[in-house]
Short mmCIF file of C-alpha atoms in Angstrom, two decimals:
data_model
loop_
_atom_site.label_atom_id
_atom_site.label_comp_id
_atom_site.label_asym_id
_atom_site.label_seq_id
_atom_site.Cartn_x
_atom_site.Cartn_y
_atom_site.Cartn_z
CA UNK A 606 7.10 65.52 -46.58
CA UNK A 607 4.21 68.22 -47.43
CA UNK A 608 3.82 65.83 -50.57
CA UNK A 609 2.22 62.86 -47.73
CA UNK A 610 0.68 65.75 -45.28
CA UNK A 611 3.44 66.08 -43.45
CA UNK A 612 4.41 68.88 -41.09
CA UNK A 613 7.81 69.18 -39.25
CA UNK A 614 9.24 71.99 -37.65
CA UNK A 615 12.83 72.39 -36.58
CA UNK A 616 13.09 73.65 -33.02
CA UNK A 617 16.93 74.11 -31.24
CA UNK A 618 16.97 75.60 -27.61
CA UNK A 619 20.13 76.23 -25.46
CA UNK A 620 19.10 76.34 -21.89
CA UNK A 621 20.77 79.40 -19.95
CA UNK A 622 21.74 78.93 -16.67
CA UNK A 623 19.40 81.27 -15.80
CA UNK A 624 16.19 79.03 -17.03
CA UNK A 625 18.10 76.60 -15.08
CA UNK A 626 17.63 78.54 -11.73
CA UNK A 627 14.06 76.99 -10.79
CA UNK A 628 14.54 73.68 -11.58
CA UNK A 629 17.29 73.36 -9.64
CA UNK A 630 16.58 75.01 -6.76
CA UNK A 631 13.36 72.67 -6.94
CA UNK A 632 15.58 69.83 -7.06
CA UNK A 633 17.74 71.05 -4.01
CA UNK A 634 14.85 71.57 -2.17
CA UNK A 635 13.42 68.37 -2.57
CA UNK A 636 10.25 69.48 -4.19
CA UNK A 637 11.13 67.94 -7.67
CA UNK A 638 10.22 64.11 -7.29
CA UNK A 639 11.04 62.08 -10.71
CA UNK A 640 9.43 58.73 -9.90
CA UNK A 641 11.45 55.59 -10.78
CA UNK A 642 8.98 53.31 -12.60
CA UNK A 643 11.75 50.39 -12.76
CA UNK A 644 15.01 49.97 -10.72
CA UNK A 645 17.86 47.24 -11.66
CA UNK A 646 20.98 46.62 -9.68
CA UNK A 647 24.51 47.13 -11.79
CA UNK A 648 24.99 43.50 -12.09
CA UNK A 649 21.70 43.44 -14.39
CA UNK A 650 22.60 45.87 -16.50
CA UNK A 651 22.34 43.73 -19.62
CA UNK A 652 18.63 43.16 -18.43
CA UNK A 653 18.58 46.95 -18.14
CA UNK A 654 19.62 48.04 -21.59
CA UNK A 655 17.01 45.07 -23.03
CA UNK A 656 14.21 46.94 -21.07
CA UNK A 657 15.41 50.38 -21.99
CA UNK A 658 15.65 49.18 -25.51
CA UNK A 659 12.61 47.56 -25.92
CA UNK A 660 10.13 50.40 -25.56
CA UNK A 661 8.62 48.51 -22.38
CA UNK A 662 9.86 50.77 -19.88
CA UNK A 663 7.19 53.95 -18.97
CA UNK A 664 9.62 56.69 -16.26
CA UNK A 665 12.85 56.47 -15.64
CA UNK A 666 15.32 53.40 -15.48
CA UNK A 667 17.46 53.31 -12.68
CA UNK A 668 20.71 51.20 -11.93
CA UNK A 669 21.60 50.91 -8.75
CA UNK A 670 25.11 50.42 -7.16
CA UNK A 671 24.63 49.72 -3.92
#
């Protein structure tokens, strides 16, 4: 790879439930908002996986059930 210019870097992390803590007390709290950018019900969840799939979709996907 450093033959074409390439850099790469290996990074692991294990989240601790203790850099968990704010996040999900955010959450709880209501103060984390994810937005969903595109919303399909369960019976178009074929249409769902082509979307996901096809690098269209910007946010998160969400299938609904009710």
């Amino acid at each position: 790879m450093a033959g074409r210019g390439v850099r790469a870097v290996d990074f692991n992390y294990r989240a601790t439930a203790q850099d968990m803590t704010e996040p999900a007390d955010l959450a709880t709290s209501g103060a984390l908002k994810v937005a969903a950018s595109t919303t399909f019900p369960l019976t178009a969840r074929e249409e769902a996986y082509t979307a996901s799939t096809s690098g269209h979709v910007r946010g998160k996907l969400v299938i609904t059930t009710g």
